[in-house]
Amino acid sequence: MRELTRTEAIDLVGRGEAEQELPERMRADVRMLGALLGRVLRESGSPGLFEDVERLRLATIAAYTDDSPEAFERAAAVAESFSIERADEVARAFTVYFHLVNLAEEHQRVRVLRERDGRPEREEAADSVAAAFVSLAAEVGDDTALRRLQSLRFHPVFTAHPTEARRRAVSTSIRRLVTLLSEYDESLRGGADQRRAERRMLEEIDTLWRTAPLRAEKPTPVDEVRAIMAVFDETLYTAVPHVYRRVDDALQGPAAGNRAPIVRPFVRLGTWVGGDRDGNPFVTASITKKAAGIAAEHILLGLENSANRIANTLTLASETTPPSGDLEALLQRLVAADEEGAADATKRAGNEPHKRAMLLIRRRVTATRHRDADLAYREPSQLLADLKIVQDSLVAARAPRQAYGHLQQLLWQVETFGFHLAELEVRQHSAVHAKVLAECEARAGSASPEPLSAQAEEVLEVFRTIAQIQHRYGPDAAGRYIVSFTQSAADLANVHTLARFAVGPGATPPVLDVIPLFETFADLQAAPGIMAEIVDHPDFAARLDATDRHLEVMLGYSDSSKDVGPVAANLALYEAQALIAAWARESGIYLTLFHGRGGALGRGGGPANSAILAQPPHSVDGRFKLTEQGEVIFARYGDPNIAMRHIDQVAAAVLLASAPSIEKRNSDAAARYAGVAATMDSASRERFFSLVKAEGFAQWFATVTPMEEIGLLALGSRPARRGLSVESLEDLRAIPWVFAWSQARINLAGWFGLGAALDAVGDLELLQRAYEEWPLFRTVIDNVGMSLAKADDRIARQYLDLGDRADLADLVADEMALTRRWVVAIAGGDELLANKPVLQRAVKMRSPYVDALSLLQLRALRTLRTGEVAEADLPQWQRLLLLSVSGVSAGLQNTG
């Protein structure tokens, strides 16, 4: 993509202003990477490709800045003029461009974070844990604030869903480019190092261009597990303890590192990858066991390497740093258990007792990884005890820097990750449990029992697998069991009954924390009653006693939004949280609400920290758990600097959410605007139902979006829908429902019904006041503003007209226009995102390029919908559509 000439820049002032307002260094990065891509297209593309890409690029920029139908028609005509082979190449070129723009944006974020952290007298960001602690302490006092900080918990759970459109090979190439761009940044301008970095970037972009953008086959669940491991290896293993260190440094000042940290590890990881079998027949008990083994191998290898590095730095002579009595006793135990290792350790560190102890501890970690029962640690608490003895000995020997330096980081890593890395959570549908339990009970009561079905055997085997994982890696490695579509207390009790059937009479079942997942509007309303009933069940009561009355409840954002629309779902979720939190508080229960949020707005996406600070009183209380999935995982945790910033921001919001001022603000606002909420709920639901309950809606939806074709993409191991075709909304999973609307540039799942809801209230001054005073309302308005900014009226209309239902198309278009008018009026300014200029500029810079891919996708979709294509050519048109799906996902930076 070449740089605009001066004449073109004058002609295209709208888009030019958006680019000019970007930070200078980022603009330079985008131009350089675009120029390198242009060179690759000239060298490696077919003749004339670069010129055709430029033709479409300039046409869509002109159409974006010119609202006239003629400009849009000219851009569409360019897209229509390409042969199918050329359209394929052009779609690939724009997709690569988006990968490079995303890379440049991420690099700019990292650059800003590094520059901020590098300032001599850095002030903590207002939304950091350290700043949140200061604010909280001002309200509740230092002691209470410290107690809350030390009980803080942020618990992200990684999930695999059919929305990650980017191949792992592409992601790997992009990560290499990130490294090269950093090297380019750090080299002397015009020097040999910079020229070398530029040459290597050119080589890598050429590789990216030549890499097939679409997977040939769907990834298996094990492939998905290994993809998540890349994030752990490259980022989380070191980023999480660095967050602890930065918070402790900020709070303790110059004393940090010379005395015991006041920060306790507050991050815990969970994963559904390899454990979520709801609707995914490919996740079996065998896969779950394998997933646990892969994760354990990664964390134990990390701990082993860390212990070895620390051992090599503890070259402290016994004369300067004498061992404590406890350390000498530990050394005796380690020597007795490992004579071979002891001889080697004595040879390497005869007069360095702390190093000798760490070398022998490292050997025990290695034995744990290799499953050497004689030498292995049985559970992480044993390793922690040994490391603590070493640390205490160093403190006693007046070597606190060594005690609270890298050794403290290792202690934090063991406390955070254990021997399992992330707790493997199992999820299954309540209907499956009921069916299998009926089969087990019938068999138990039969004089001549029939063999259990394959499904029943598999369900029971899962419980035996959980028991094996707990025995192998400790009780924290697995045990949380989520019940999808929980509709009664019996749905939860059934899990414990099945666990007993699985292990047989007299045997002890695995330790289970059974977690209800309330998903539909009706289930959310019934949730408090179900919880009040289930806590009296013997298995639940026993578990409450064992956990000091801690309990988890999961809330589903996806299906509730598809059930009643995004506005009513948001309000219902708030009410459900408030009622469940009030019940838990009255019952003396420490509640953790588990938020089943997706990356897209139709699935509860959006900035997590602002959403946390909008929650009902006592619904957070220092504990926050949510799902992170698909492209969101790599966007938030793929780079160490961005991961640390994200964790810091979310944890700060979790800590601050319990401040009396925040709780009072949210409670008062909810009461003050209850009437507004009731009006919005009713009006939004009515408008949403007028669309989704219209006769033939499901078939129309499948026609006007690439829903059917999304099923052809090898995105994830989980099927995109529950049946063979979309006959009703119930057939469709929430994730592709969101994905399909985003591809059509409508993003309906995130906003439909809001315009009608705001219109029903009708009082702009009241709504503007609510935007200032009511955090939940502000979050909704801001998120919808972002969603609509990524949509496009003209392109959306082209998709809507693919179906022969003008009534439904007009309903969607009118509601989009109405919603946009109200959101702009409430948030202020004369266009969407006027109050968020950085985000607005980023969207404006991308939109014309996304438009180019959307026009190619529309062309392919029309061809496939009309059926006017030879059977031999069908694969080419399907491929073009799928290429455009991948490219639009990269351009919008979200799928489902």
CSV table of C-alpha atoms in Angstrom, one decimal, residues 265-507:
chain,number,residue,atom,x,y,z
A,265,PRO,CA,-0.8,-13.1,44.3
A,266,PHE,CA,-4.2,-12.1,43.1
A,267,VAL,CA,-4.4,-13.7,39.7
A,268,ARG,CA,-5.7,-17.2,39.1
A,269,LEU,CA,-6.1,-18.7,35.6
A,270,GLY,CA,-8.8,-21.0,34.5
A,271,THR,CA,-9.4,-22.8,31.2
A,272,TRP,CA,-12.3,-24.4,29.3
A,273,VAL,CA,-10.0,-25.5,26.5
A,274,GLY,CA,-10.2,-29.2,26.6
A,275,GLY,CA,-12.9,-29.2,29.3
A,276,ASP,CA,-15.9,-27.5,27.6
A,277,ARG,CA,-17.9,-30.3,26.1
A,278,ASP,CA,-21.3,-28.5,25.9
A,279,GLY,CA,-22.1,-28.9,22.2
A,280,ASN,CA,-18.7,-30.1,21.3
A,281,PRO,CA,-18.5,-33.9,20.8
A,282,PHE,CA,-14.8,-33.7,20.1
A,283,VAL,CA,-14.0,-32.9,23.7
A,284,THR,CA,-13.9,-36.3,25.5
A,285,ALA,CA,-12.6,-37.4,28.8
A,286,SER,CA,-9.4,-38.5,27.1
A,287,ILE,CA,-8.9,-35.0,25.6
A,288,THR,CA,-9.5,-33.5,29.1
A,289,LYS,CA,-6.8,-35.7,30.6
A,290,LYS,CA,-4.4,-34.8,27.8
A,291,ALA,CA,-5.1,-31.0,28.2
A,292,ALA,CA,-4.3,-31.2,31.9
A,293,GLY,CA,-1.0,-33.0,31.0
A,294,ILE,CA,0.0,-30.5,28.4
A,295,ALA,CA,-0.6,-27.6,30.8
A,296,ALA,CA,1.3,-29.3,33.6
A,297,GLU,CA,4.3,-30.0,31.4
A,298,HIS,CA,4.5,-26.3,30.5
A,299,ILE,CA,4.2,-24.9,34.0
A,300,LEU,CA,6.6,-27.5,35.6
A,301,LEU,CA,9.2,-26.8,32.9
A,302,GLY,CA,8.8,-23.1,33.6
A,303,LEU,CA,9.3,-23.7,37.3
A,304,GLU,CA,12.2,-26.0,36.7
A,305,ASN,CA,14.0,-23.4,34.6
A,306,SER,CA,13.3,-20.6,37.1
A,307,ALA,CA,14.6,-22.7,40.0
A,308,ASN,CA,17.7,-23.4,38.1
A,309,ARG,CA,18.3,-19.7,37.2
A,310,ILE,CA,17.8,-18.7,40.8
A,311,ALA,CA,20.2,-21.4,42.0
A,312,ASN,CA,22.9,-20.1,39.7
A,313,THR,CA,22.6,-16.6,41.1
A,314,LEU,CA,22.6,-17.6,44.8
A,315,THR,CA,26.4,-17.8,45.0
A,316,LEU,CA,26.4,-16.8,48.6
A,317,ALA,CA,29.1,-18.2,50.8
A,318,SER,CA,28.2,-19.7,54.1
A,319,GLU,CA,30.6,-17.2,55.9
A,320,THR,CA,28.7,-14.2,54.5
A,321,THR,CA,25.2,-15.8,54.4
A,322,PRO,CA,25.0,-18.6,57.0
A,323,PRO,CA,22.2,-21.1,56.6
A,324,SER,CA,19.4,-21.2,59.2
A,325,GLY,CA,18.7,-24.3,61.2
A,326,ASP,CA,15.6,-25.0,59.1
A,327,LEU,CA,17.6,-24.7,55.9
A,328,GLU,CA,20.2,-27.2,57.3
A,329,ALA,CA,17.4,-29.6,58.2
A,330,LEU,CA,15.9,-29.2,54.7
A,331,LEU,CA,19.3,-29.9,53.1
A,332,GLN,CA,19.5,-33.1,55.1
A,333,ARG,CA,16.1,-34.2,53.9
A,334,LEU,CA,16.9,-33.3,50.3
A,335,VAL,CA,20.3,-35.1,50.4
A,336,ALA,CA,18.7,-38.3,51.9
A,337,ALA,CA,16.1,-38.4,49.2
A,338,ASP,CA,18.5,-37.7,46.3
A,339,GLU,CA,22.0,-38.9,46.8
A,340,GLU,CA,23.0,-38.5,43.2
A,341,GLY,CA,21.8,-35.0,43.1
A,342,ALA,CA,23.4,-34.2,46.4
A,343,ALA,CA,26.8,-35.2,45.1
A,344,ASP,CA,26.5,-33.0,42.1
A,345,ALA,CA,25.1,-30.1,44.2
A,346,THR,CA,28.0,-30.4,46.7
A,347,LYS,CA,30.5,-30.4,43.8
A,348,ARG,CA,28.9,-27.2,42.3
A,349,ALA,CA,28.1,-25.4,45.6
A,350,GLY,CA,30.0,-27.0,48.4
A,351,ASN,CA,30.2,-23.8,50.4
A,352,GLU,CA,27.0,-22.2,49.1
A,353,PRO,CA,24.1,-23.8,51.1
A,354,HIS,CA,21.3,-21.7,49.6
A,355,LYS,CA,22.5,-22.5,46.1
A,356,ARG,CA,22.8,-26.2,47.0
A,357,ALA,CA,19.3,-26.2,48.4
A,358,MET,CA,17.9,-24.6,45.2
A,359,LEU,CA,19.7,-27.1,43.0
A,360,LEU,CA,18.1,-30.0,44.9
A,361,ILE,CA,14.7,-28.3,44.8
A,362,ARG,CA,15.1,-27.9,41.1
A,363,ARG,CA,15.7,-31.6,40.8
A,364,ARG,CA,12.5,-32.4,42.7
A,365,VAL,CA,10.6,-30.2,40.3
A,366,THR,CA,12.2,-32.1,37.4
A,367,ALA,CA,11.2,-35.3,39.1
A,368,THR,CA,7.6,-34.0,39.4
A,369,ARG,CA,7.5,-33.3,35.7
A,370,HIS,CA,8.9,-36.8,34.9
A,371,ARG,CA,6.5,-38.4,37.4
A,372,ASP,CA,9.3,-39.9,39.5
A,373,ALA,CA,7.3,-40.8,42.5
A,374,ASP,CA,10.3,-41.3,44.9
A,375,LEU,CA,11.5,-37.7,44.4
A,376,ALA,CA,8.5,-35.8,43.1
A,377,TYR,CA,6.5,-33.2,45.0
A,378,ARG,CA,3.0,-34.5,45.6
A,379,GLU,CA,1.5,-31.0,45.5
A,380,PRO,CA,2.5,-27.3,45.1
A,381,SER,CA,2.3,-26.6,48.9
A,382,GLN,CA,5.3,-28.9,49.5
A,383,LEU,CA,7.4,-26.9,47.0
A,384,LEU,CA,6.2,-23.6,48.5
A,385,ALA,CA,7.2,-24.8,52.0
A,386,ASP,CA,10.8,-25.6,50.7
A,387,LEU,CA,11.1,-22.3,48.9
A,388,LYS,CA,9.9,-20.5,52.0
A,389,ILE,CA,12.6,-22.1,54.1
A,390,VAL,CA,15.2,-20.9,51.7
A,391,GLN,CA,13.7,-17.4,51.7
A,392,ASP,CA,13.5,-17.2,55.5
A,393,SER,CA,17.1,-18.4,55.8
A,394,LEU,CA,18.2,-15.6,53.5
A,395,VAL,CA,16.3,-13.0,55.6
A,396,ALA,CA,17.8,-14.4,58.8
A,397,ALA,CA,21.2,-14.1,57.2
A,398,ARG,CA,20.5,-10.4,56.5
A,399,ALA,CA,20.2,-11.0,52.7
A,400,PRO,CA,16.7,-9.6,52.1
A,401,ARG,CA,17.5,-8.5,48.5
A,402,GLN,CA,18.1,-12.1,47.5
A,403,ALA,CA,15.1,-13.3,49.6
A,404,TYR,CA,12.6,-10.9,48.0
A,405,GLY,CA,14.1,-10.7,44.5
A,406,HIS,CA,13.9,-13.5,41.9
A,407,LEU,CA,13.1,-16.0,44.6
A,408,GLN,CA,10.0,-14.1,45.6
A,409,GLN,CA,8.9,-14.1,41.9
A,410,LEU,CA,9.2,-17.9,41.9
A,411,LEU,CA,7.1,-18.1,45.0
A,412,TRP,CA,4.4,-15.9,43.3
A,413,GLN,CA,4.5,-18.1,40.2
A,414,VAL,CA,4.0,-21.3,42.3
A,415,GLU,CA,1.1,-19.7,44.2
A,416,THR,CA,-0.5,-18.4,41.0
A,417,PHE,CA,0.0,-21.4,38.7
A,418,GLY,CA,0.5,-24.4,41.0
A,419,PHE,CA,1.5,-27.5,39.1
A,420,HIS,CA,-1.5,-27.2,36.7
A,421,LEU,CA,-1.0,-23.7,35.3
A,422,ALA,CA,-4.7,-23.1,34.9
A,423,GLU,CA,-7.6,-24.8,36.6
A,424,LEU,CA,-9.3,-27.0,34.0
A,425,GLU,CA,-13.0,-26.4,34.2
A,426,VAL,CA,-15.6,-28.8,32.8
A,427,ARG,CA,-18.9,-27.6,31.3
A,428,GLN,CA,-21.8,-29.8,30.2
A,429,HIS,CA,-25.5,-29.1,29.4
A,430,SER,CA,-28.1,-29.8,32.2
A,431,ALA,CA,-30.2,-31.9,29.7
A,432,VAL,CA,-27.3,-34.3,29.1
A,433,HIS,CA,-26.9,-34.8,32.8
A,434,ALA,CA,-30.7,-35.5,33.2
A,435,LYS,CA,-30.7,-38.0,30.4
A,436,VAL,CA,-27.6,-39.9,31.6
A,437,LEU,CA,-28.8,-39.9,35.2
A,438,ALA,CA,-32.2,-41.4,34.2
A,439,GLU,CA,-30.3,-44.1,32.3
A,440,CYS,CA,-28.0,-44.8,35.3
A,441,GLU,CA,-30.9,-45.0,37.8
A,442,ALA,CA,-32.9,-47.3,35.4
A,443,ARG,CA,-29.9,-49.6,35.1
A,444,ALA,CA,-29.3,-49.6,38.9
A,445,GLY,CA,-32.9,-50.6,39.5
A,446,SER,CA,-33.0,-53.4,36.9
A,447,ALA,CA,-32.6,-57.1,37.6
A,448,SER,CA,-30.9,-57.6,34.3
A,449,PRO,CA,-29.3,-54.2,33.4
A,450,GLU,CA,-28.5,-53.3,29.9
A,451,PRO,CA,-25.0,-51.8,29.1
A,452,LEU,CA,-24.9,-48.0,29.4
A,453,SER,CA,-25.0,-46.0,26.2
A,454,ALA,CA,-21.8,-44.5,24.8
A,455,GLN,CA,-22.9,-41.0,25.9
A,456,ALA,CA,-23.5,-42.2,29.5
A,457,GLU,CA,-20.1,-44.0,29.7
A,458,GLU,CA,-18.4,-40.8,28.4
A,459,VAL,CA,-20.2,-38.5,30.9
A,460,LEU,CA,-19.2,-40.8,33.8
A,461,GLU,CA,-15.7,-41.1,32.6
A,462,VAL,CA,-15.3,-37.4,32.8
A,463,PHE,CA,-15.8,-37.6,36.6
A,464,ARG,CA,-13.2,-40.3,36.9
A,465,THR,CA,-10.8,-38.2,34.8
A,466,ILE,CA,-11.4,-35.2,37.2
A,467,ALA,CA,-10.5,-37.5,40.1
A,468,GLN,CA,-7.3,-38.6,38.3
A,469,ILE,CA,-6.3,-35.0,37.5
A,470,GLN,CA,-6.8,-34.0,41.1
A,471,HIS,CA,-4.7,-36.9,42.4
A,472,ARG,CA,-1.9,-36.2,39.9
A,473,TYR,CA,-1.7,-32.4,40.1
A,474,GLY,CA,-3.6,-31.4,43.3
A,475,PRO,CA,-7.2,-30.5,44.1
A,476,ASP,CA,-6.9,-27.0,42.4
A,477,ALA,CA,-6.1,-28.5,39.0
A,478,ALA,CA,-9.7,-29.4,38.3
A,479,GLY,CA,-13.0,-29.5,40.1
A,480,ARG,CA,-15.1,-26.6,38.9
A,481,TYR,CA,-18.0,-28.1,37.0
A,482,ILE,CA,-20.3,-25.6,35.1
A,483,VAL,CA,-23.9,-26.7,34.3
A,484,SER,CA,-25.2,-25.0,31.2
A,485,PHE,CA,-28.8,-24.0,31.1
A,486,THR,CA,-29.4,-24.4,34.8
A,487,GLN,CA,-33.1,-24.2,35.3
A,488,SER,CA,-33.6,-25.8,38.7
A,489,ALA,CA,-31.8,-26.9,41.9
A,490,ALA,CA,-32.1,-30.5,40.6
A,491,ASP,CA,-29.9,-29.6,37.6
A,492,LEU,CA,-27.0,-28.9,40.1
A,493,ALA,CA,-27.7,-31.8,42.5
A,494,ASN,CA,-27.6,-34.2,39.5
A,495,VAL,CA,-23.9,-33.6,39.0
A,496,HIS,CA,-23.0,-34.9,42.5
A,497,THR,CA,-25.2,-37.9,42.0
A,498,LEU,CA,-23.6,-38.7,38.6
A,499,ALA,CA,-20.1,-38.4,40.3
A,500,ARG,CA,-21.1,-41.1,42.8
A,501,PHE,CA,-22.3,-43.3,40.0
A,502,ALA,CA,-19.0,-42.8,38.2
A,503,VAL,CA,-16.7,-43.9,41.0
A,504,GLY,CA,-19.0,-46.7,42.3
A,505,PRO,CA,-20.3,-47.7,45.8
A,506,GLY,CA,-17.9,-46.9,48.7
A,507,ALA,CA,-15.4,-44.9,46.6
